[in-house]
Coordinates of C-alpha atoms in Angstrom, one line a residue:
X1 CA 22.9 -12.8 2.1
X2 CA 22.7 -11.4 5.5
X3 CA 26.7 -10.7 6.5
X4 CA 27.9 -12.9 9.2
X5 CA 30.9 -10.8 10.0
X6 CA 31.2 -9.9 13.8
X7 CA 29.3 -6.7 14.7
X8 CA 29.7 -4.4 17.6
X9 CA 27.2 -4.7 20.4
X10 CA 24.9 -2.0 19.8
X11 CA 25.5 1.0 21.8
X12 CA 22.0 1.1 23.4
X13 CA 22.5 -2.5 24.6
X14 CA 21.9 -2.6 28.2
X15 CA 20.5 1.0 28.1
X16 CA 17.0 0.3 29.5
X17 CA 17.2 1.4 33.4
X18 CA 14.8 -1.7 34.0
X19 CA 13.0 -4.4 31.8
X20 CA 10.5 -5.1 34.6
X21 CA 7.0 -4.3 33.6
X22 CA 4.7 -2.2 35.3
X23 CA 1.1 -3.7 36.6
X24 CA -0.1 -3.4 32.8
X25 CA 2.5 -5.4 31.4
X26 CA 4.4 -2.4 29.9
X27 CA 8.0 -2.2 29.1
X28 CA 10.1 1.3 30.1
X29 CA 11.0 2.3 26.4
X30 CA 14.6 2.0 25.4
X31 CA 15.8 5.5 25.6
X32 CA 18.3 7.5 23.2
X33 CA 21.4 6.1 24.1
X34 CA 24.5 8.3 24.9
X35 CA 26.3 7.8 21.9
X36 CA 25.0 6.6 18.2
X37 CA 26.8 6.1 14.9
X38 CA 24.8 8.6 13.2
X39 CA 26.3 11.8 12.2
X40 CA 23.4 14.3 12.8
X41 CA 23.1 16.6 15.9
X42 CA 20.7 15.5 18.7
X43 CA 17.9 17.8 19.9
X44 CA 15.1 16.0 22.1
X45 CA 11.9 16.7 20.7
X46 CA 9.8 19.6 22.7
X47 CA 8.2 18.0 25.7
X48 CA 4.5 18.4 24.1
X49 CA 5.7 16.6 21.0
X50 CA 7.8 13.9 23.0
X51 CA 4.4 13.3 25.3
X52 CA 2.5 13.0 21.9
X53 CA 4.9 10.6 20.5
X54 CA 5.0 8.3 23.9
X55 CA 1.5 8.3 24.3
X56 CA 1.3 7.2 20.5
X57 CA 3.4 4.1 20.9
X58 CA 2.9 3.2 24.6
X59 CA 0.5 0.6 23.6
X60 CA 3.0 -1.5 21.7
X61 CA 5.3 -1.4 24.6
X62 CA 4.8 -4.7 26.4
X63 CA 6.8 -7.4 28.3
X64 CA 4.6 -9.9 26.6
X65 CA 4.7 -9.1 23.1
X66 CA 6.6 -8.1 20.3
X67 CA 6.9 -4.3 19.4
X68 CA 8.7 -1.8 17.3
X69 CA 11.8 0.5 17.0
X70 CA 11.1 3.9 16.2
X71 CA 13.2 6.9 14.6
X72 CA 12.2 10.5 13.8
X73 CA 14.4 13.3 12.5
X74 CA 13.2 16.8 12.3
X75 CA 15.1 19.4 10.5
X76 CA 18.4 17.7 10.8
X77 CA 17.9 16.9 14.3
X78 CA 17.2 13.2 15.5
X79 CA 14.5 14.1 18.0
X80 CA 13.0 10.3 18.8
X81 CA 14.5 7.2 19.1
X82 CA 13.2 4.5 21.0
X83 CA 12.5 0.6 20.9
X84 CA 9.4 -1.0 22.4
X85 CA 8.2 -4.4 23.1
X86 CA 10.0 -7.3 22.8
X87 CA 12.8 -8.3 20.1
X88 CA 12.2 -11.9 21.3
X89 CA 9.2 -13.6 23.0
X90 CA 11.1 -16.8 23.3
X91 CA 14.3 -15.1 25.0
X92 CA 12.5 -12.2 26.8
X93 CA 14.7 -9.5 25.0
X94 CA 13.5 -6.1 24.8
X95 CA 13.7 -4.3 21.4
X96 CA 16.4 -1.6 21.1
X97 CA 16.6 1.1 18.3
X98 CA 19.8 -0.9 17.0
X99 CA 18.0 -4.0 16.3
X100 CA 18.0 -5.2 12.5
X101 CA 14.4 -6.0 11.5
X102 CA 13.1 -6.6 7.9
X103 CA 11.7 -3.7 5.8
X104 CA 9.8 -5.9 3.6
X105 CA 8.5 -4.0 0.2
X106 CA 10.3 -0.8 1.1
X107 CA 13.2 -2.7 -0.6
X108 CA 11.6 -1.9 -3.5
X109 CA 13.0 1.7 -4.3
X110 CA 16.4 0.2 -3.8
X111 CA 15.7 -2.2 -6.2
X112 CA 14.7 0.3 -8.8
X113 CA 17.8 2.4 -7.7
X114 CA 19.8 -0.6 -8.6
X115 CA 18.2 -0.7 -12.2
X116 CA 18.9 2.8 -12.4
X117 CA 22.6 2.4 -11.5
X118 CA 23.0 0.0 -14.3
X119 CA 21.2 2.1 -16.9
X120 CA 23.7 4.8 -15.7
X121 CA 26.8 2.3 -16.6
X122 CA 24.9 1.6 -20.1
X123 CA 24.3 -1.7 -19.4
X124 CA 20.5 -1.6 -19.3
X125 CA 17.6 0.3 -21.1
X126 CA 14.6 0.7 -18.8
X127 CA 12.3 0.7 -21.9
X128 CA 13.3 -2.6 -23.1
X129 CA 11.2 -5.6 -22.4
X130 CA 12.4 -7.5 -19.6
X131 CA 12.8 -10.9 -21.9
X132 CA 15.5 -9.2 -24.0
X133 CA 17.9 -9.7 -20.7
X134 CA 15.9 -13.0 -19.3
X135 CA 15.1 -14.8 -22.4
X136 CA 14.1 -18.0 -20.6
X137 CA 11.0 -15.9 -19.8
X138 CA 9.4 -16.6 -22.9
X139 CA 6.8 -14.5 -25.0
X140 CA 4.2 -13.7 -22.2
X141 CA 6.2 -13.1 -19.3
X142 CA 9.1 -11.4 -21.4
X143 CA 6.9 -8.6 -22.7
X144 CA 6.6 -6.0 -20.0
X145 CA 9.3 -3.4 -19.9
X146 CA 12.1 -3.1 -16.9
X147 CA 9.8 0.6 -16.4
X148 CA 6.4 -1.2 -16.5
X149 CA 7.7 -3.8 -14.0
X150 CA 9.2 -1.1 -11.7
X151 CA 5.6 0.7 -12.0
X152 CA 3.7 -2.3 -11.2
X153 CA 1.9 -1.9 -14.8
X154 CA 3.6 -5.3 -16.1
X155 CA 0.3 -7.2 -15.6
X156 CA 2.4 -10.3 -14.7
X157 CA 0.8 -13.3 -12.6
X158 CA 2.1 -14.0 -9.4
X159 CA 3.9 -17.6 -9.9
X160 CA 3.8 -18.0 -6.4
X161 CA 0.2 -18.1 -5.8
X162 CA -0.1 -21.1 -8.2
X163 CA 1.7 -23.0 -5.9
X164 CA -1.3 -22.3 -3.7
X165 CA -3.6 -24.4 -5.6
X166 CA -1.2 -27.1 -6.4
X167 CA -0.3 -27.6 -2.6
X168 CA -3.8 -27.4 -1.5
X169 CA -3.9 -24.4 0.1
X170 CA -0.3 -23.9 1.5
X171 CA 2.5 -22.2 0.4
X172 CA 5.6 -24.3 0.2
X173 CA 9.0 -23.0 0.8
X174 CA 9.9 -21.6 -2.7
X175 CA 13.5 -23.3 -3.6
X176 CA 16.0 -20.7 -5.0
X177 CA 15.7 -20.3 -8.5
X178 CA 12.3 -21.3 -8.2
X179 CA 10.4 -18.2 -9.1
X180 CA 12.3 -17.9 -12.2
X181 CA 11.5 -21.7 -13.1
X182 CA 8.2 -21.0 -12.4
X183 CA 7.4 -17.9 -14.7
X184 CA 7.5 -19.6 -18.1
X185 CA 4.6 -21.8 -16.9
X186 CA 2.3 -18.9 -16.9
X187 CA 0.1 -18.7 -20.0
X188 CA -1.7 -15.5 -19.3
X189 CA -1.5 -12.2 -17.7
X190 CA -3.7 -9.8 -15.5
X191 CA -4.0 -7.3 -18.3
X192 CA -1.9 -5.8 -21.3
X193 CA 1.2 -4.4 -20.1
X194 CA 1.2 -0.6 -19.3
X195 CA -2.5 -0.4 -19.0
X196 CA -3.5 -0.9 -15.5
X197 CA -1.7 -1.2 -12.1
X198 CA -1.5 -4.2 -10.0
X199 CA 1.2 -4.7 -7.1
X200 CA 3.3 -7.2 -8.2
X201 CA 6.3 -8.8 -6.1
X202 CA 7.1 -10.9 -9.5
X203 CA 8.2 -7.8 -11.3
X204 CA 10.8 -6.8 -8.9
X205 CA 11.9 -10.4 -8.4
X206 CA 12.7 -10.2 -12.3
X207 CA 14.3 -7.0 -11.9
X208 CA 16.5 -8.4 -8.9
X209 CA 17.2 -11.4 -11.1
X210 CA 18.3 -9.2 -13.7
X211 CA 20.4 -7.1 -11.6
X212 CA 22.5 -10.3 -10.5
X213 CA 22.8 -11.5 -14.2
X214 CA 24.3 -8.3 -15.5
X215 CA 26.2 -7.0 -12.5
X216 CA 27.8 -10.7 -12.0
X217 CA 27.1 -10.3 -8.2
X218 CA 24.4 -11.4 -5.9
X219 CA 21.8 -8.7 -5.4
X220 CA 22.9 -8.1 -2.0
X221 CA 26.6 -7.9 -2.9
X222 CA 25.6 -5.6 -5.6
X223 CA 23.4 -3.1 -3.5
X224 CA 26.3 -3.1 -0.8
X225 CA 28.9 -2.2 -3.1
X226 CA 26.6 0.5 -4.8
X227 CA 24.7 1.7 -2.4
X228 CA 24.9 0.7 1.4
X229 CA 28.5 0.8 1.8
X230 CA 29.3 4.2 0.4
X231 CA 26.6 5.8 2.6
X232 CA 28.0 3.9 5.9
X233 CA 24.9 1.7 6.2
X234 CA 26.8 -1.2 8.0
X235 CA 23.7 -2.8 9.2
X236 CA 21.7 -3.0 6.1
X237 CA 21.6 -6.1 4.2
X238 CA 19.7 -8.8 2.2
X239 CA 18.3 -11.7 4.2
X240 CA 17.3 -14.2 1.4
X241 CA 15.3 -16.4 3.7
X242 CA 14.0 -16.3 7.2
X243 CA 15.4 -19.7 7.8
X244 CA 18.9 -17.9 7.7
X245 CA 20.6 -17.0 10.9
X246 CA 21.2 -13.3 11.0
X247 CA 23.2 -11.4 13.9
X248 CA 21.6 -8.7 15.8
X249 CA 18.0 -9.4 14.0
X250 CA 14.9 -9.3 15.9
X251 CA 12.6 -12.4 15.7
X252 CA 9.4 -12.0 13.3
X253 CA 6.1 -13.0 15.0
X254 CA 2.8 -13.7 13.7
X255 CA -0.4 -13.5 15.9
X256 CA -2.6 -16.2 15.0
X257 CA -6.5 -16.1 15.1
X258 CA -6.4 -17.7 18.6
X259 CA -4.1 -15.0 19.9
X260 CA -1.1 -17.2 20.1
X261 CA 2.2 -16.0 18.6
X262 CA 4.0 -18.0 15.9
X263 CA 7.7 -17.6 14.1
X264 CA 7.1 -15.3 11.2
X265 CA 8.8 -17.3 8.1
X266 CA 8.2 -16.2 4.5
X267 CA 8.0 -19.3 2.4
X268 CA 10.9 -18.4 -0.1
X269 CA 14.4 -19.2 0.1
X270 CA 14.9 -16.2 -2.5
X271 CA 13.6 -13.1 -1.3
X272 CA 15.4 -10.0 -3.2
X273 CA 14.6 -6.7 -4.1
X274 CA 10.9 -7.3 -3.5
X275 CA 11.1 -7.5 0.1
X276 CA 14.5 -9.0 1.4
X277 CA 16.2 -6.2 3.0
X278 CA 16.7 -5.9 6.6
X279 CA 18.1 -2.5 8.2
X280 CA 17.8 -0.6 11.4
X281 CA 16.2 2.8 12.1
X282 CA 19.8 4.4 12.2
X283 CA 20.4 3.2 9.0
X284 CA 17.5 4.0 7.3
X285 CA 17.7 7.3 8.7
X286 CA 21.0 7.7 7.0
X287 CA 19.2 6.9 3.7
X288 CA 16.2 9.1 4.1
X289 CA 18.9 12.0 4.6
X290 CA 20.1 11.1 1.3
X291 CA 16.8 10.9 -0.3
X292 CA 16.1 14.2 0.5
X293 CA 19.5 15.9 0.0
X294 CA 20.3 17.9 -3.0
X295 CA 23.8 16.4 -3.3
X296 CA 23.3 12.9 -4.0
X297 CA 26.3 10.5 -3.4
X298 CA 24.9 7.4 -5.0
X299 CA 22.8 8.1 -8.5
X300 CA 22.8 11.0 -10.8
X301 CA 20.7 13.7 -10.7
X302 CA 18.8 12.5 -13.5
X303 CA 18.4 8.9 -12.1
X304 CA 16.7 10.7 -8.8
X305 CA 14.4 12.6 -11.0
X306 CA 13.0 9.6 -12.6
X307 CA 12.8 7.8 -9.4
X308 CA 10.7 10.3 -7.6
X309 CA 8.4 11.0 -11.0
X310 CA 5.0 9.3 -10.8
X311 CA 3.9 7.4 -13.6
X312 CA 1.5 8.3 -16.3
X313 CA -0.6 5.9 -18.3
X314 CA -0.5 6.3 -22.0
X315 CA -4.5 7.6 -21.8
X316 CA -2.9 10.7 -19.6
X317 CA -4.2 9.7 -16.4
X318 CA -1.6 9.3 -13.4
X319 CA -0.8 7.3 -10.4
X320 CA 0.8 8.3 -7.3
X321 CA 3.6 5.2 -7.5
X322 CA 7.1 6.6 -8.8
X323 CA 10.1 3.7 -9.0
X324 CA 9.2 2.1 -5.8
X325 CA 8.0 5.0 -4.1
X326 CA 4.4 6.6 -3.3
X327 CA 4.2 10.9 -3.8
X328 CA 1.6 11.6 -2.0
X329 CA 0.1 14.5 0.2
X330 CA -1.4 14.1 3.6
X331 CA -3.3 17.1 5.0
X332 CA -1.5 19.1 2.5
X333 CA 2.0 18.2 3.4
X334 CA 3.8 16.2 0.3
X335 CA 5.2 12.9 1.3
X336 CA 7.3 10.3 0.0
X337 CA 6.7 6.9 1.5
X338 CA 6.6 3.1 1.2
X339 CA 5.4 0.6 3.6
X340 CA 6.6 -3.0 3.8
X341 CA 5.3 -6.5 5.4
X342 CA 6.5 -9.8 5.4
X343 CA 5.3 -12.7 7.6
X344 CA 5.8 -11.5 11.2
X345 CA 7.1 -7.8 10.0
X346 CA 5.7 -4.2 9.1
X347 CA 7.2 -1.4 8.3
X348 CA 7.1 2.2 7.1
X349 CA 9.4 4.7 5.9
X350 CA 7.9 8.2 5.5
X351 CA 9.5 11.5 4.6
X352 CA 7.9 15.0 4.3
X353 CA 10.8 16.6 2.1
X354 CA 9.5 20.2 2.5
X355 CA 9.5 20.0 6.4
X356 CA 12.9 18.1 6.8
X357 CA 10.9 15.2 8.6
X358 CA 11.9 11.6 8.4
X359 CA 10.1 8.8 10.2
X360 CA 10.9 5.0 10.6
X361 CA 8.6 2.9 12.1
X362 CA 10.0 -0.9 12.0
X363 CA 8.0 -3.5 13.6
X364 CA 8.8 -7.4 14.7
X365 CA 5.3 -8.2 14.7
X366 CA 2.6 -8.5 11.5
X367 CA -0.3 -6.8 13.2
X368 CA 1.2 -3.2 14.2
X369 CA 0.0 -0.8 11.6
X370 CA 3.1 1.0 10.9
X371 CA 1.9 3.4 8.0
X372 CA -0.7 4.7 10.4
X373 CA 1.5 5.1 13.3
X374 CA 3.9 6.9 11.0
X375 CA 1.2 9.3 9.8
X376 CA -0.1 10.1 13.5
X377 CA 3.6 10.7 14.2
X378 CA 4.0 13.3 11.4
X379 CA 0.6 15.0 12.6
X380 CA 2.3 15.1 16.2
X381 CA 5.5 16.7 14.6
X382 CA 4.2 19.2 12.3
X383 CA 1.2 20.3 14.4
X384 CA 1.5 24.1 13.8
X385 CA 4.0 23.8 11.0
X386 CA 1.4 24.2 8.0
X387 CA -0.2 21.1 8.6
X388 CA -3.8 21.4 6.7
X389 CA -7.3 20.2 8.4
X390 CA -8.1 16.7 8.1
X391 CA -9.8 15.5 5.2
X392 CA -13.2 13.6 6.1
X393 CA -14.3 11.2 3.9
X394 CA -17.8 11.5 2.1
X395 CA -20.5 10.1 4.4
X396 CA -22.1 6.8 2.9
X397 CA -25.4 8.3 3.8
X398 CA -25.3 11.0 1.0
X399 CA -24.5 8.0 -1.8
X400 CA -27.2 5.2 -0.9
X401 CA -27.4 4.6 -4.6
X402 CA -23.8 3.5 -4.6
X403 CA -23.7 0.8 -2.5
X404 CA -23.7 -2.7 -3.3
X405 CA -21.9 -5.4 -5.7
X406 CA -20.8 -4.3 -9.0
X407 CA -19.4 -6.3 -11.7
X408 CA -17.7 -5.8 -15.1
X409 CA -17.9 -8.6 -17.7
X410 CA -15.4 -6.9 -19.8
X411 CA -12.4 -7.4 -17.2
X412 CA -14.2 -9.8 -14.8
X413 CA -13.9 -7.5 -11.8
X414 CA -15.8 -7.3 -8.7
X415 CA -16.3 -4.0 -6.8
X416 CA -18.3 -3.7 -3.6
X417 CA -18.7 -0.4 -1.7
X418 CA -20.5 -0.7 1.6
X419 CA -21.0 1.5 4.7
X420 CA -18.2 1.5 7.0
X421 CA -17.6 3.1 10.6
X422 CA -13.7 4.1 10.5
X423 CA -14.1 6.6 13.4
X424 CA -16.4 6.1 16.4
X425 CA -17.2 9.8 16.2
X426 CA -17.8 10.4 12.7
X427 CA -20.7 9.1 10.2
X428 CA -20.0 6.1 8.3
X429 CA -17.7 6.2 4.9
X430 CA -17.8 4.3 1.8
X431 CA -15.5 1.1 1.9
X432 CA -14.2 -0.3 -1.4
X433 CA -13.7 -3.9 -2.0
X434 CA -11.9 -4.9 -5.0
X435 CA -11.8 -9.0 -5.9
X436 CA -13.7 -9.4 -2.9
X437 CA -10.6 -7.8 -0.6
X438 CA -11.2 -4.6 1.4
X439 CA -8.5 -2.4 -0.2
X440 CA -9.5 1.5 1.2
X441 CA -12.1 4.1 1.4
X442 CA -13.5 6.3 -1.2
X443 CA -12.8 10.1 -1.1
X444 CA -13.7 13.0 -3.0
X445 CA -12.0 13.8 -6.1
X446 CA -12.0 16.6 -8.6
X447 CA -14.4 14.5 -10.5
X448 CA -16.9 12.7 -8.3
X449 CA -15.3 9.9 -5.9
X450 CA -12.1 7.9 -6.0
X451 CA -9.6 5.5 -4.3
X452 CA -6.7 7.1 -5.9
X453 CA -3.8 5.4 -4.5
X454 CA -4.8 1.8 -3.6
X455 CA -3.1 -1.3 -4.2
X456 CA -5.6 -2.0 -6.9
X457 CA -5.4 0.8 -9.5
X458 CA -6.8 4.4 -9.6
X459 CA -10.2 3.9 -9.4
X460 CA -12.8 6.8 -10.2
X461 CA -16.5 6.9 -9.9
X462 CA -16.7 10.6 -11.7
X463 CA -20.8 10.5 -11.7
X464 CA -22.1 8.9 -8.7
X465 CA -25.7 8.1 -9.1
X466 CA -28.1 10.1 -7.3
X467 CA -31.1 8.9 -5.4
X468 CA -31.4 5.8 -3.2
X469 CA -32.0 3.0 -5.7
X470 CA -29.0 1.6 -7.2
X471 CA -29.2 2.1 -11.2
X472 CA -28.8 -1.1 -13.5
X473 CA -25.1 0.3 -14.4
X474 CA -22.3 2.6 -13.2
X475 CA -19.3 3.9 -15.0
X476 CA -16.1 3.3 -13.2
X477 CA -12.7 4.7 -14.4
X478 CA -10.0 2.3 -13.9
X479 CA -6.6 4.1 -14.8
X480 CA -8.5 6.7 -16.8
X481 CA -10.2 4.1 -18.9
X482 CA -14.1 3.7 -18.4
X483 CA -15.7 0.6 -17.7
X484 CA -19.2 -0.6 -17.5
X485 CA -20.2 -2.2 -14.1
X486 CA -23.4 -3.9 -13.7
X487 CA -25.5 -3.9 -10.0
X488 CA -25.5 -7.4 -8.9
X489 CA -28.7 -8.3 -7.0
X490 CA -29.3 -7.3 -3.6
X491 CA -30.7 -10.5 -2.8
X492 CA -28.3 -13.2 -4.1
X493 CA -29.3 -16.7 -5.1
X494 CA -29.2 -19.3 -2.2
X495 CA -26.2 -21.9 -2.2
X496 CA -28.6 -24.8 -2.2
X497 CA -30.1 -23.3 -5.9
X498 CA -26.7 -23.3 -7.3
X499 CA -25.3 -26.5 -6.0
X500 CA -26.6 -29.1 -8.5
X501 CA -24.8 -26.9 -11.4
X502 CA -21.4 -26.2 -9.3
X503 CA -20.7 -29.0 -7.2
X504 CA -17.9 -31.3 -8.8
X505 CA -14.0 -31.3 -9.5
X506 CA -11.9 -28.8 -11.5
X507 CA -8.5 -28.6 -12.4
X508 CA -6.3 -26.0 -14.0
X509 CA -5.2 -26.8 -17.4
X510 CA -1.7 -28.4 -17.4
X511 CA -1.5 -29.2 -14.1
X512 CA -2.7 -32.3 -12.4
X513 CA -4.1 -31.2 -9.0
X514 CA -8.0 -30.8 -8.6
X515 CA -10.3 -28.7 -6.3
X516 CA -13.8 -29.1 -5.7
X517 CA -16.8 -27.4 -5.1
X518 CA -19.1 -28.9 -2.5
X519 CA -22.4 -28.3 -0.3
X520 CA -21.6 -28.7 3.5
X521 CA -24.1 -27.9 5.9
X522 CA -25.8 -25.4 3.7
X523 CA -22.9 -23.7 2.6
X524 CA -21.1 -23.9 -0.9
X525 CA -17.2 -24.5 -0.4
X526 CA -14.3 -24.6 -2.3
X527 CA -11.9 -27.3 -1.3
X528 CA -8.3 -27.2 -2.5
X529 CA -7.9 -30.9 -1.7
X530 CA -4.7 -30.8 0.4
X531 CA -2.9 -34.4 1.1
X532 CA -3.0 -33.6 4.6
X533 CA -4.7 -31.0 7.0
X534 CA -7.4 -29.1 5.1
X535 CA -7.7 -25.9 3.1
X536 CA -11.2 -24.5 1.7
X537 CA -13.0 -21.4 1.0
X538 CA -16.6 -20.6 2.3
X539 CA -18.3 -19.4 -1.0
X540 CA -20.6 -16.4 -1.1
X541 CA -22.9 -16.2 -4.2
X542 CA -23.6 -12.8 -5.4
X543 CA -25.2 -13.9 -8.5
X544 CA -25.4 -17.2 -10.9
X545 CA -22.1 -16.0 -12.3
X546 CA -20.1 -14.4 -9.8
X547 CA -19.2 -15.7 -6.3
X548 CA -16.9 -14.6 -3.2
X549 CA -14.3 -16.7 -1.8
X550 CA -14.6 -15.5 2.0
X551 CA -13.3 -17.1 4.8
X552 CA -10.5 -19.4 4.4
X553 CA -10.3 -22.3 6.7
X554 CA -7.0 -24.3 6.9
X555 CA -4.9 -26.6 9.1
X556 CA -2.2 -25.5 9.6
X557 CA -3.7 -22.0 10.2
X558 CA -2.9 -19.2 8.0
X559 CA -2.4 -16.0 9.6
X560 CA -3.4 -13.8 6.5
X561 CA -6.9 -13.4 5.2
X562 CA -7.1 -14.7 1.8
X563 CA -10.0 -13.6 -0.2
X564 CA -10.7 -13.6 -4.0
X565 CA -13.8 -14.1 -6.2
X566 CA -15.0 -16.9 -8.8
X567 CA -16.6 -16.4 -11.9
X568 CA -18.6 -19.3 -13.6
X569 CA -18.2 -20.0 -17.1
X570 CA -21.2 -21.7 -19.0
X571 CA -21.5 -23.1 -22.6
X572 CA -25.1 -23.7 -23.8
X573 CA -26.1 -23.1 -20.1
X574 CA -23.7 -25.6 -18.7
X575 CA -21.0 -25.2 -16.2
X576 CA -17.7 -25.8 -18.1
X577 CA -15.1 -24.0 -15.6
X578 CA -14.5 -21.5 -13.4
X579 CA -11.9 -18.1 -13.4
X580 CA -10.4 -17.6 -10.1
X581 CA -8.9 -14.2 -9.4
X582 CA -7.1 -12.2 -6.5
X583 CA -6.0 -8.8 -7.3
X584 CA -2.4 -9.7 -8.1
X585 CA -3.6 -13.1 -10.2
X586 CA -6.6 -12.6 -12.2
X587 CA -8.8 -14.9 -14.4
X588 CA -6.9 -18.3 -13.4
X589 CA -8.8 -21.2 -15.5
X590 CA -9.9 -24.0 -14.1
X591 CA -12.0 -26.5 -16.4
X592 CA -14.7 -28.8 -15.0
X593 CA -13.7 -32.5 -14.9
X594 CA -16.4 -34.0 -13.0
X595 CA -19.8 -33.0 -12.3
X596 CA -21.7 -33.4 -8.9
X597 CA -22.2 -37.2 -7.8
X598 CA -25.1 -37.5 -5.3

């Protein structure tokens, strides 16, 4: 829970000389204050760097929109500490660097550290199944080890997504304890534990519950006692619910499709180590300094060696994800990073340890690209300091035979590769989508092309097809394991041609709620049949067996893109059911309960 003890007014309060906007609606940024609780020496960034950073963040400094706070330290000097935009549109309060904001999934490596501290105490074995410590999970959800959960290789379904179907396309406010109650109801997994990578908030929630159970403390209390307080991170805490009131915290804002702003409220009363922390740029810079330091005050050398060790799959292939942290390179520079997002917030923590560079970008709006801004800030600071040339992705024109939709019958996985213009002055590159959701851009690899660090998995096409005509099949390596993907038709079947066999009601076994496929205005739709409002996908036929769940229409409006895929199941050439898959929830079965009625 967020500590509600009295907090001093931040020393940057009232620091802005004027909050009057200029003619373009921009606010003057809140400047570095006269004093600060941070201990490191101050040195303004060289003028050229400061100007680049000011220009980078200027578009977000508006008097009519939320924004962000930014803190940058380089070689022990705090060179940039500014607030941009509004902390609250409702109250016309400007963002200042002392504002608390959500850090979302950046919380995950703190959760891993909590597990490793319990391991140091001899109270937990990270190689044991989570069911050993939480026996109520049952045989299926209890199988993954703690290490697999930390690596996102546990394969668990996301129970929160199940509520999406049962509530007709809307996520209910998940009750405290509800996540653990739902887990035993899951009767399948995304994949065998340890065999693949799929980002999983569920796994981190279970790790958090385990910490609470073994420590006898709430997650936030344990982390405060063992991590935050020893480091003097007094503004850092757990905020379980966005319905809770917390002092000195920026409001969360979500921009809706019509351009209006709404409050960001994550649909859960038990956000824990998967994404529940709040902090400030000052506290996070204290943390990044500790993370880089060779003299750790929290955690043993062995713990930190494990924390920063990228994972390896049983077949020997690797992935950049360590324990709640990505270990990567950007333009030749080693970086340690993790982004975070909740409804109404974006966050990025980026560290370049070999250059002594720490960057924190905290946003109280969901549409701000914190990870991209942090990389641009890194480039501005490290230009002339060993920064390598920009790596240009391979051109789409060089790989015409690779473009199209590809489907694996073995894992029921859909991959789409399309030409995409990421930069107006460069050739189109190859965008990769999985499960009908865009995940990244294909890049050159040691063997062929790859998307090495995406949320789906390490995906490699080691022998891209040559020529201009797509072959019938290609081999795609996912986490080092080859799978045969067949090319789906360039001209898919028309919706009307599939309607007679697909239209009707479907129900998930064990649940009473039904959904319906219908033909409306010449389009197939998947209607989740809510009790009020509406919620349905437009379906995009890709073949007789595979359909994409494209645009999601709902009332109340959903601020997030929610795309998925359907696989049609048949017996004796008659439709018997569907498998619905997101990246984080794969192969959910729905049995046919009623055919199409004229």
